[in-house]
Amino acid sequence: MLWRNRSMPLFIIATLLFGLKTYVVYRFMFDLSIENPMQEFILLFNPMASAYLIFAISVWLKPKNQMKYLRWTTLIGSLILFLNLVFYRNFTDFITIPVLFQGNNAADLTGSFLTLLHIEDIFIFADVALIWYLSKKKFDLSVRLPKRGKIAVTAVTFLLLAGNVVLAEIERPMLFVRAFDREYLVKNIGIYNYHLYDATMQTKTKAQRVFADGSEISEIETYLEETSPDNPDEKTDLYGIAEDKNVIFVSIESFQSFLFDTKINGTETTPFLNDLRHSDDTITFENFYHQTAQGKTSDSEFIVENSLYPLGRGAVYFTHAGNEYNALPEILNEEGYETSVFHANNGSFWNRDVMYDNIGYDEFYDEKSYQITPENSFGWGLEDKAFFEQSIKYLQSQEQPFYSKFITLTHHFPFELPEEKANIDQYDSNSNTLNAFFQTARYTDESLELFFQQLKNAGLYEDSIIVLMGDHYGISDFHNKAMGQFLGKEVTPYEQVQLQRVPFMVHIPGYDDGEIKEKVVGQIDVKPTLLHLLGIEENGDMTFGGNMFAEDRKDFIALRDGSFISENYVYTNELCYDRSTGEQLTDEAAKGCLPIKEKVDQDLHYSDNIIYGDLFRFYDFNENEE
Ligand code: GP9
Ligand code: MN
């Protein structure tokens, strides 16, 4: 007899309940795309295999400890699942170890956290309660097996695991090598094994810095030279147009380009920005993409400052804040600019205080510099109108020319706005998030209009150029149904990529040749573009982007998950689309995507190596300046 009382042992009950529960959560509470029956089967198989893996180990323990072990592992496993679900609702992504260590942010996220909880989440803990109850002594559902029996139980673990890996490999060849997309991993090997995989990756990346030497940096230097367009030094009419002017860079929170020219019940969402886009003193890039990943705003800052890609896991601002960089503020400091950042949030959010110091910002005006009262704050903190208004005096105290970055906050998930401050209706769909989105977007638009006015009043406007950029998406694909309703078309993977367009506008007072440019560009291009406008030659720099105004440009914009946009194609989820029509290309026609995809992967790989290996410590930027 394998177990006493002939009742089913608790580790089997736990496996069935926990496995099934996990499957139901994957299937109905996450929003994982299931394309065929095989994927459906793997989605059911992997939680069963994982649950068995975790619980079957208990047969090696003494009966009393078996119960304790099963109790705690079901609870911890359920917590992991629950936290991932909450994280997913906000980011459509899964937790990675670096993200976990961003403790400050987690604390600051409490406001959003509560809005991410759903009543049905209780279901995730239903089996935990049952297991705790059944693990009581009176039921005695422990097992006492001879050694052979224990080995047999464990052997099944390996069979299940091997089965899972084989199935995953058939479904997604080279899954572990190409693991850009965490959703594939979770779908195929389950969330628990995914965390084991992530832990292995973490160890590997930590080791990379230790083993890096100077040899690889020259390989990357050659690569960047060879892949740069024919004439990287091309000087356009705009070269030096902003020489000696101040640069006011505004990073607009969660602003997506689809908002332009939209109306809710007849009211324009962004009247000020719409006018600006069509004015003579503004150049707008219509096809400008954000390229951020888990580090959100901080990733956008990192890309802009360095023209490097962010990392696929975690925020570089956290994971590699001590690296050597050749960042924009450092370059501008050398050119005689005073550099500063204005952001009315906790200074340590995204580890900004540490990173800013490392990359050379002279001042950081964080929440301590602002008068924050119950009347002027809601949601994430100080409202943008008060933020801009209170910043002007600090801006006036800067030595000119200055480079000042402003990071707005009000238009941030969950897009809260007191009713009396809303000047546009909510949208009406099944997504409260999208419904509220237009009100805070409108608020941002109004605060920018006021800011421009205040700059004029303060006498700072004429001598400055004002650059406006969206940091990343605000509406994740979790809301695709509502988004489809708003756009009047289904949000296909192609549309999903197109929704990653965010504003990029260069406003030059006195300029009279403004236009809306169609070129495909992205955040990676901002640093070389600003330097071009300022007339600063940085020949020895290593950048993955290029001047947006140049004729000869690199032929793609890579997104962090390996998707890309080129003049002719949009590539995502391993599918190639015609960029102009959105039509999915197959066979011969789809082959056009392949050579570009290779370059994209190489680019991301080299940029990662620079960061993981801290390779700029082996490179002398001044010496390489020609
Ligand atoms: C926090 C603000 C928002 O200071 O920049 O960060 P996000 O959540 O968008 O990355
Ligand atoms: Mn942001």
XYZ file of C-alpha atoms and ligand atoms in Angstrom:
637
model
C 0.000 0.000 0.000
C 1.506 3.285 -1.035
C -0.294 5.471 1.441
C -2.418 5.094 4.503
C -6.222 5.209 4.721
C -6.421 4.576 0.980
C -7.387 8.232 0.571
C -5.638 10.282 -2.048
C -2.360 11.730 -0.711
C -2.284 15.471 -0.238
C 0.573 16.018 -2.667
C -1.573 14.556 -5.465
C -4.603 16.600 -4.412
C -2.410 19.695 -4.258
C -0.993 18.948 -7.713
C -4.438 18.598 -9.256
C -5.949 21.622 -7.558
C -2.957 23.907 -7.955
C -2.289 22.786 -11.537
C -5.881 23.272 -12.561
C -6.142 26.590 -10.759
C -3.022 27.873 -12.498
C -4.428 26.798 -15.862
C -7.712 28.619 -15.226
C -5.800 31.750 -14.242
C -3.609 31.579 -17.379
C -6.598 30.965 -19.554
C -9.137 33.390 -18.186
C -7.409 35.964 -16.032
C -4.248 36.715 -18.011
C -4.696 37.690 -21.622
C -2.410 35.165 -23.299
C -2.963 34.595 -26.988
C -3.726 30.953 -27.761
C -3.418 30.256 -31.445
C -3.876 26.495 -31.784
C -4.938 23.324 -29.898
C -1.313 22.390 -29.221
C -0.768 25.677 -27.365
C -3.959 25.059 -25.445
C -2.718 21.623 -24.447
C 0.674 22.963 -23.340
C -1.083 25.632 -21.318
C -2.853 22.898 -19.351
C 0.096 20.505 -19.293
C 2.742 22.878 -17.965
C 0.981 23.923 -14.753
C 0.271 20.267 -13.984
C 3.931 19.369 -14.553
C 5.129 22.334 -12.474
C 2.707 21.583 -9.661
C 3.827 17.966 -9.596
C 7.464 19.097 -9.621
C 6.930 21.296 -6.577
C 4.704 18.981 -4.557
C 6.174 15.548 -5.320
C 9.433 16.512 -3.586
C 7.450 16.283 -0.360
C 7.534 12.455 -0.422
C 11.147 12.674 0.733
C 10.125 14.483 3.920
C 8.858 13.119 7.227
C 5.001 12.980 7.271
C 4.658 15.983 9.575
C 7.023 18.058 7.477
C 5.240 16.968 4.315
C 2.113 18.796 5.467
C 4.041 21.892 6.435
C 5.856 21.885 3.095
C 2.638 21.517 1.091
C 0.925 24.277 3.027
C 3.673 26.807 2.464
C 4.484 25.935 -1.130
C 0.831 26.301 -2.209
C 0.687 29.659 -0.476
C 3.963 30.939 -1.926
C 3.134 29.562 -5.390
C -0.261 31.271 -5.297
C 1.283 34.546 -4.202
C 3.729 34.384 -7.113
C 0.831 33.815 -9.486
C -1.240 36.600 -7.933
C 1.561 39.194 -7.977
C 2.347 38.365 -11.576
C -1.302 38.821 -12.468
C -1.465 42.244 -10.825
C 1.794 43.245 -12.526
C 0.463 41.939 -15.826
C -2.690 44.023 -15.576
C -0.542 47.133 -15.505
C 2.340 46.223 -17.791
C 1.161 43.236 -19.882
C 4.377 41.628 -18.783
C 5.725 39.311 -16.114
C 7.872 40.117 -13.124
C 11.637 39.735 -13.505
C 14.173 39.688 -10.684
C 15.560 43.175 -11.443
C 12.008 44.572 -11.325
C 11.505 42.990 -7.900
C 14.426 44.914 -6.496
C 12.948 48.209 -7.551
C 11.469 48.398 -4.063
C 10.956 52.154 -3.993
C 8.828 52.003 -7.054
C 6.743 49.175 -5.699
C 5.982 51.289 -2.629
C 5.075 54.287 -4.766
C 2.861 52.137 -6.904
C 0.422 51.434 -4.045
C -2.091 53.924 -5.427
C -2.242 52.096 -8.747
C -1.979 48.710 -7.043
C -5.427 48.890 -5.471
C -7.065 49.721 -8.766
C -5.452 46.621 -10.255
C -7.153 44.216 -7.853
C -10.260 42.364 -8.993
C -12.758 40.553 -6.792
C -12.227 37.257 -8.634
C -8.601 37.255 -7.439
C -9.873 35.480 -4.314
C -10.156 32.398 -6.509
C -6.345 32.232 -6.676
C -6.271 31.428 -2.981
C -9.206 28.971 -2.862
C -7.005 25.874 -3.138
C -4.609 27.272 -0.538
C -7.425 27.372 2.001
C -8.443 23.814 1.130
C -4.887 22.459 1.338
C -4.356 24.145 4.694
C -7.555 22.556 5.946
C -6.746 19.081 4.599
C -3.202 19.190 5.944
C -4.575 18.931 9.485
C -3.546 15.897 11.472
C -7.008 14.342 11.624
C -7.021 13.608 7.892
C -3.443 12.322 7.739
C -2.968 12.587 3.968
C 0.793 12.137 4.169
C 2.626 9.308 2.401
C 5.185 6.861 3.731
C 7.009 5.254 0.881
C 9.955 2.913 0.659
C 12.968 4.386 -1.102
C 12.017 2.747 -4.370
C 8.592 4.343 -4.184
C 10.117 7.773 -3.591
C 12.422 7.317 -6.558
C 9.481 6.278 -8.716
C 7.486 9.378 -7.708
C 10.500 11.590 -8.510
C 11.122 9.863 -11.828
C 7.645 10.935 -12.931
C 8.715 14.537 -12.244
C 11.533 14.243 -14.751
C 9.291 12.580 -17.310
C 6.755 15.401 -17.022
C 9.434 18.072 -17.204
C 11.100 16.496 -20.220
C 7.670 16.190 -21.846
C 7.051 19.869 -21.227
C 10.389 20.956 -22.659
C 9.941 18.787 -25.761
C 6.430 20.123 -26.367
C 7.619 23.708 -25.848
C 10.507 23.196 -28.236
C 8.201 21.774 -30.903
C 5.773 24.634 -30.472
C 8.446 27.344 -30.343
C 11.864 26.223 -31.595
C 14.819 27.751 -29.726
C 12.477 29.195 -27.136
C 15.156 29.572 -24.508
C 17.730 31.116 -26.798
C 15.446 33.688 -28.338
C 13.566 34.477 -25.180
C 12.828 38.133 -25.893
C 9.207 37.649 -25.173
C 8.292 36.564 -21.699
C 4.762 35.707 -22.748
C 6.057 32.858 -24.935
C 8.064 31.510 -22.036
C 5.175 31.637 -19.612
C 2.785 30.062 -22.085
C 5.150 27.211 -22.786
C 6.928 26.387 -19.566
C 4.645 28.090 -17.047
C 5.159 30.953 -14.693
C 7.062 28.983 -12.046
C 9.642 27.538 -14.412
C 9.839 30.939 -16.048
C 10.990 32.386 -12.718
C 13.674 29.705 -12.482
C 14.786 30.615 -15.981
C 14.813 34.299 -15.049
C 16.974 33.551 -11.998
C 19.465 31.733 -14.219
C 19.548 34.686 -16.592
C 20.189 37.002 -13.673
C 23.245 35.018 -12.597
C 24.500 34.926 -16.159
C 24.213 38.669 -16.660
C 25.934 39.396 -13.362
C 28.835 37.242 -14.494
C 29.071 39.113 -17.791
C 30.598 42.225 -16.260
C 33.177 40.210 -14.394
C 34.358 38.383 -17.483
C 34.186 41.303 -19.921
C 37.433 42.710 -21.247
C 38.228 45.469 -23.708
C 38.321 43.244 -26.770
C 34.638 43.336 -27.565
C 34.296 47.099 -27.646
C 36.426 47.437 -30.781
C 34.303 44.769 -32.469
C 31.201 46.825 -31.642
C 32.898 50.027 -32.770
C 33.617 48.455 -36.150
C 30.059 47.124 -36.361
C 28.588 50.564 -35.675
C 30.840 52.182 -38.249
C 29.934 49.608 -40.871
C 26.212 49.742 -40.241
C 26.008 53.526 -40.101
C 24.578 55.018 -43.251
C 26.983 56.271 -45.900
C 27.390 59.711 -44.543
C 26.890 59.943 -40.797
C 28.323 63.459 -40.747
C 25.760 64.800 -43.186
C 24.941 68.358 -42.195
C 21.407 69.438 -42.992
C 20.003 72.986 -43.093
C 19.050 72.521 -39.494
C 22.595 71.839 -38.335
C 23.338 74.233 -35.491
C 19.979 75.992 -35.734
C 19.691 75.834 -31.937
C 23.317 76.676 -31.274
C 23.716 78.473 -27.952
C 19.983 78.263 -27.311
C 18.474 76.674 -24.244
C 16.890 73.277 -24.679
C 13.687 72.615 -22.787
C 12.923 68.941 -23.156
C 9.486 67.807 -21.995
C 8.912 64.108 -21.483
C 5.137 63.729 -21.641
C 3.879 60.875 -19.525
C 2.027 58.034 -21.292
C 1.098 60.137 -24.314
C 0.406 58.202 -27.494
C 0.167 59.754 -30.946
C -3.231 58.255 -31.692
C -4.628 60.981 -29.401
C -3.869 63.722 -31.923
C -6.924 65.055 -33.711
C -9.302 62.874 -31.701
C -12.579 64.139 -30.251
C -14.818 62.906 -27.456
C -18.446 63.950 -27.885
C -17.308 66.710 -30.241
C -14.564 68.122 -27.985
C -10.951 68.003 -29.152
C -8.685 66.008 -26.827
C -5.499 67.954 -27.543
C -6.338 71.338 -29.112
C -3.034 72.951 -28.150
C -0.814 70.176 -29.472
C -2.920 69.892 -32.619
C -2.328 73.586 -33.366
C 1.342 73.269 -32.539
C 1.732 70.361 -34.938
C 0.433 72.459 -37.783
C 2.357 75.620 -36.937
C 5.323 76.998 -38.901
C 7.701 76.962 -35.990
C 7.327 73.263 -35.199
C 8.697 70.112 -36.798
C 6.748 66.981 -35.932
C 7.794 63.407 -36.560
C 4.611 61.484 -37.216
C 6.216 58.029 -37.192
C 8.267 58.302 -34.039
C 8.281 55.162 -31.878
C 9.006 54.693 -28.213
C 11.402 51.793 -27.601
C 11.003 51.247 -23.889
C 10.680 47.999 -21.958
C 10.212 47.233 -18.273
C 11.917 50.437 -17.155
C 9.109 52.569 -18.664
C 9.828 56.315 -18.200
C 13.368 55.621 -17.051
C 13.990 53.506 -20.149
C 12.853 56.375 -22.342
C 15.235 58.671 -20.479
C 18.046 56.166 -20.859
C 17.515 55.775 -24.607
C 17.378 59.535 -25.154
C 20.482 60.217 -23.077
C 22.626 57.444 -24.531
C 21.227 56.274 -27.859
C 21.548 52.747 -26.507
C 18.659 50.306 -26.195
C 17.138 49.602 -22.794
C 17.480 46.075 -21.437
C 14.950 43.323 -22.037
C 14.716 42.669 -18.290
C 14.571 45.289 -15.555
C 15.371 48.999 -15.809
C 18.942 49.983 -16.713
C 18.502 52.926 -14.353
C 18.410 50.363 -11.573
C 20.494 47.493 -12.796
C 23.432 49.417 -14.308
C 23.368 52.881 -12.755
C 27.067 52.680 -11.939
C 28.258 51.995 -15.487
C 30.448 54.242 -17.568
C 28.382 56.217 -20.125
C 28.882 59.026 -22.592
C 25.505 60.567 -21.876
C 23.941 63.703 -23.297
C 24.180 65.776 -20.068
C 27.896 64.991 -19.785
C 28.494 66.060 -23.369
C 26.446 69.231 -22.888
C 28.247 70.067 -19.644
C 31.499 70.023 -21.557
C 29.973 72.360 -24.126
C 29.156 74.856 -21.391
C 25.496 74.040 -20.770
C 23.940 73.921 -17.331
C 21.921 70.706 -17.126
C 18.963 69.913 -14.893
C 15.916 67.704 -14.443
C 12.504 68.701 -13.099
C 10.192 65.985 -11.839
C 7.849 66.313 -8.870
C 8.135 62.753 -7.641
C 10.291 60.980 -5.123
C 13.913 61.486 -6.203
C 14.772 57.830 -5.829
C 11.953 56.601 -8.062
C 13.603 54.625 -10.858
C 16.853 55.251 -8.979
C 16.989 58.618 -10.720
C 18.988 60.370 -8.024
C 21.837 57.879 -8.443
C 21.737 57.652 -12.221
C 21.416 61.419 -12.769
C 24.458 61.957 -10.663
C 26.412 59.405 -12.656
C 25.501 60.816 -16.057
C 26.266 64.389 -15.118
C 23.076 66.367 -14.475
C 23.966 69.450 -12.462
C 20.628 69.661 -10.598
C 17.639 67.483 -9.969
C 14.497 69.315 -8.767
C 12.463 66.477 -7.298
C 9.343 66.614 -5.097
C 11.276 68.299 -2.308
C 11.538 71.417 -4.481
C 7.777 71.816 -4.821
C 4.914 73.004 -2.618
C 2.617 70.017 -2.706
C -0.774 70.482 -1.013
C -4.022 68.461 -0.985
C -5.485 71.083 -3.367
C -2.804 70.760 -6.019
C -2.159 67.040 -5.941
C -4.009 63.861 -6.850
C -3.178 60.531 -8.473
C 0.597 60.285 -8.569
C 1.217 63.604 -6.852
C 1.636 67.220 -7.870
C -0.580 68.143 -10.825
C 1.254 69.172 -13.970
C -0.120 72.722 -14.077
C 1.282 73.464 -10.627
C 4.440 71.573 -11.530
C 5.227 73.791 -14.503
C 4.188 76.946 -12.722
C 6.407 76.253 -9.725
C 9.346 75.243 -11.940
C 9.667 78.579 -13.729
C 11.577 80.292 -10.903
C 14.148 77.492 -10.865
C 14.450 77.625 -14.613
C 15.100 81.355 -14.437
C 17.914 80.721 -12.013
C 19.776 78.481 -14.509
C 22.828 79.807 -16.210
C 22.243 80.083 -19.962
C 22.477 78.154 -22.171
C 20.790 75.371 -20.246
C 19.455 71.923 -21.001
C 16.452 71.182 -18.809
C 14.356 68.069 -18.835
C 10.786 68.184 -17.509
C 8.969 64.938 -16.746
C 5.195 65.233 -16.384
C 3.159 62.998 -14.098
C -0.589 63.654 -14.192
C -1.354 61.617 -17.319
C -0.197 58.402 -15.679
C -2.100 55.204 -15.148
C -4.756 54.981 -13.649
C -5.403 58.424 -15.242
C -7.216 59.941 -12.295
C -8.504 63.497 -12.462
C -10.885 65.282 -10.094
C -14.179 65.858 -11.889
C -13.996 69.668 -11.629
C -10.601 69.675 -13.403
C -11.831 67.684 -16.392
C -12.658 69.670 -19.518
C -13.633 66.758 -21.707
C -16.010 63.814 -21.208
C -14.868 60.307 -20.459
C -14.973 57.846 -23.328
C -17.556 55.096 -23.078
C -16.231 51.520 -23.375
C -15.657 48.432 -21.243
C -12.240 49.787 -20.189
C -12.261 52.329 -17.352
C -8.617 52.963 -18.133
C -9.211 53.999 -21.729
C -12.325 55.964 -20.704
C -10.319 58.071 -18.264
C -7.292 58.388 -20.570
C -8.738 61.255 -22.624
C -9.419 63.444 -19.610
C -5.854 63.397 -18.322
C -4.521 63.732 -21.886
C -6.608 66.873 -22.250
C -5.270 68.084 -18.920
C -1.693 67.543 -20.150
C -2.490 69.510 -23.283
C -3.772 72.418 -21.184
C -0.766 72.330 -18.872
C 1.607 72.469 -21.853
C -0.228 75.472 -23.221
C 0.147 77.213 -19.871
C 3.816 76.256 -19.722
C 4.494 77.859 -23.101
C 2.753 81.003 -21.883
C 4.757 81.038 -18.658
C 8.007 80.623 -20.577
C 7.042 83.655 -22.652
C 6.153 85.682 -19.556
C 9.461 84.740 -17.960
C 11.393 85.880 -21.041
C 12.812 82.400 -21.604
C 10.841 81.408 -24.687
C 12.669 83.292 -27.453
C 16.084 81.929 -26.570
C 15.011 78.319 -26.259
C 13.944 75.386 -28.345
C 11.253 73.216 -26.839
C 11.287 69.490 -27.534
C 8.197 67.458 -26.692
C 8.350 63.679 -26.519
C 5.973 60.936 -25.333
C 7.752 58.485 -23.055
C 5.826 55.253 -23.778
C 2.344 53.841 -24.271
C -0.365 54.520 -21.695
C -2.903 51.969 -22.879
C -1.504 48.454 -22.838
C -2.776 45.691 -25.105
C -4.847 44.483 -22.181
C -7.383 47.078 -23.379
C -7.336 46.100 -27.033
C -11.050 45.484 -27.208
C -11.909 48.984 -26.022
C -9.118 50.421 -28.143
C -10.477 48.615 -31.199
C -13.881 50.131 -30.497
C -12.347 53.611 -30.279
C -10.249 53.275 -33.415
C -13.055 51.599 -35.328
C -10.818 48.697 -36.348
C -9.490 45.533 -34.801
C -6.162 45.939 -32.970
C -4.080 43.388 -34.883
C -0.408 42.804 -33.980
C 0.397 45.287 -36.769
C -1.898 47.914 -35.242
C -0.412 47.154 -31.851
C 3.009 48.182 -33.158
C 1.573 51.296 -34.760
C 0.072 52.244 -31.408
C 3.618 52.498 -30.037
C 3.984 55.831 -31.819
C 4.422 58.710 -29.415
C 4.842 62.429 -30.132
C 8.168 63.936 -31.049
C 8.008 67.639 -31.792
C 10.738 70.213 -32.058
C 9.428 73.722 -31.500
C 11.828 76.451 -32.611
C 10.574 80.005 -31.934
C 11.098 82.110 -35.037
C 11.439 79.153 -37.407
C 9.104 79.337 -40.380
C 9.514 76.088 -42.227
C 7.613 73.762 -39.884
C 6.290 70.472 -41.216
C 5.031 67.034 -40.312
C 7.645 64.502 -41.295
C 6.793 60.947 -42.278
C 10.140 59.251 -41.723
C 10.350 56.226 -39.444
C 12.330 57.337 -36.385
C 12.504 56.541 -32.680
C 13.811 57.468 -29.265
C 17.186 55.964 -30.138
C 17.640 58.875 -32.612
C 16.992 61.694 -30.156
C 20.542 62.155 -28.859
C 22.239 62.488 -32.288
C 19.356 64.676 -33.468
C 19.617 67.119 -30.577
C 23.383 67.325 -30.973
C 22.853 68.060 -34.673
C 20.425 70.890 -33.886
C 22.824 72.296 -31.328
C 25.688 72.114 -33.784
C 27.768 69.835 -31.611
C 29.940 67.295 -33.406
C 30.435 64.147 -31.418
C 32.447 62.046 -33.828
C 33.842 59.610 -31.319
C 30.439 58.715 -29.878
C 28.944 55.230 -30.078
C 25.253 55.430 -30.821
C 22.713 52.997 -32.179
C 20.540 55.770 -33.588
C 21.188 58.634 -35.977
C 20.188 62.166 -36.847
C 16.480 62.153 -37.774
C 16.937 64.954 -40.286
C 19.635 63.186 -42.316
C 18.772 61.749 -45.719
C 20.856 58.599 -45.260
C 19.546 56.759 -42.287
C 19.678 53.336 -40.786
C 16.752 51.456 -42.278
C 14.873 50.306 -39.179
C 13.612 51.166 -35.730
C 13.933 48.199 -33.383
C 11.562 47.681 -30.509
C 12.891 45.975 -27.449
C 10.973 42.740 -28.034
C 12.655 42.282 -31.419
C 9.782 43.784 -33.427
C 10.790 46.437 -35.919
C 9.462 49.087 -38.243
C 11.205 49.891 -41.511
C 10.205 52.038 -44.467
C 8.356 49.116 -46.053
C 7.672 46.644 -43.278
C 6.357 46.167 -39.794
C 7.608 42.993 -38.158
C 6.205 41.612 -34.923
C 5.332 38.256 -33.302
C 7.480 36.650 -36.019
C 5.144 37.951 -38.695
C 5.955 40.366 -41.483
C 3.470 43.063 -42.498
C 3.327 45.578 -45.297
C 3.783 48.869 -43.477
C 1.575 50.931 -45.744
C -1.409 48.545 -45.880
C -1.069 46.516 -42.668
C -1.499 43.376 -44.752
C 0.321 40.311 -43.439
C 2.914 39.107 -45.942
C 3.643 35.446 -46.598
C 6.145 33.321 -48.529
C 8.389 35.278 -50.915
C 6.910 38.634 -49.936
C 7.686 38.056 -46.249
C 11.342 37.396 -47.007
C 12.019 41.114 -47.169
C 11.786 41.201 -43.391
C 14.510 38.633 -42.800
C 17.719 40.602 -43.440
C 16.403 43.521 -41.386
C 15.437 41.194 -38.552
C 19.026 39.927 -38.445
C 20.330 43.470 -38.091
C 17.768 44.214 -35.383
C 18.864 41.208 -33.318
C 22.521 42.116 -33.781
C 21.887 45.702 -32.705
C 20.037 44.667 -29.556
C 22.684 42.090 -28.759
C 25.594 44.523 -29.034
C 23.792 47.215 -27.063
C 23.077 44.662 -24.322
C 26.714 43.630 -24.281
C 27.818 47.213 -23.770
C 25.534 47.514 -20.758
C 26.016 44.078 -19.217
C 29.787 44.172 -19.687
C 30.044 47.872 -18.775
C 32.154 48.060 -21.904
C 32.443 51.848 -22.121
C 34.900 51.637 -19.242
C 37.322 50.296 -21.859
C 36.692 53.094 -24.351
C 38.070 56.599 -24.352
C 35.496 58.858 -25.998
C 37.778 61.884 -26.053
C 40.651 60.040 -27.637
C 38.381 58.708 -30.358
C 37.099 62.161 -31.177
C 38.574 63.066 -34.550
C 7.565 58.248 -11.993
C 7.113 58.556 -13.352
C 6.269 57.438 -13.898
O 8.445 59.139 -11.433
O 8.165 58.867 -14.175
O 7.001 56.353 -14.191
P 6.459 55.174 -15.119
O 5.575 54.322 -14.294
O 5.708 55.791 -16.246
O 7.680 54.499 -15.565
Mn 6.054 57.073 -17.820
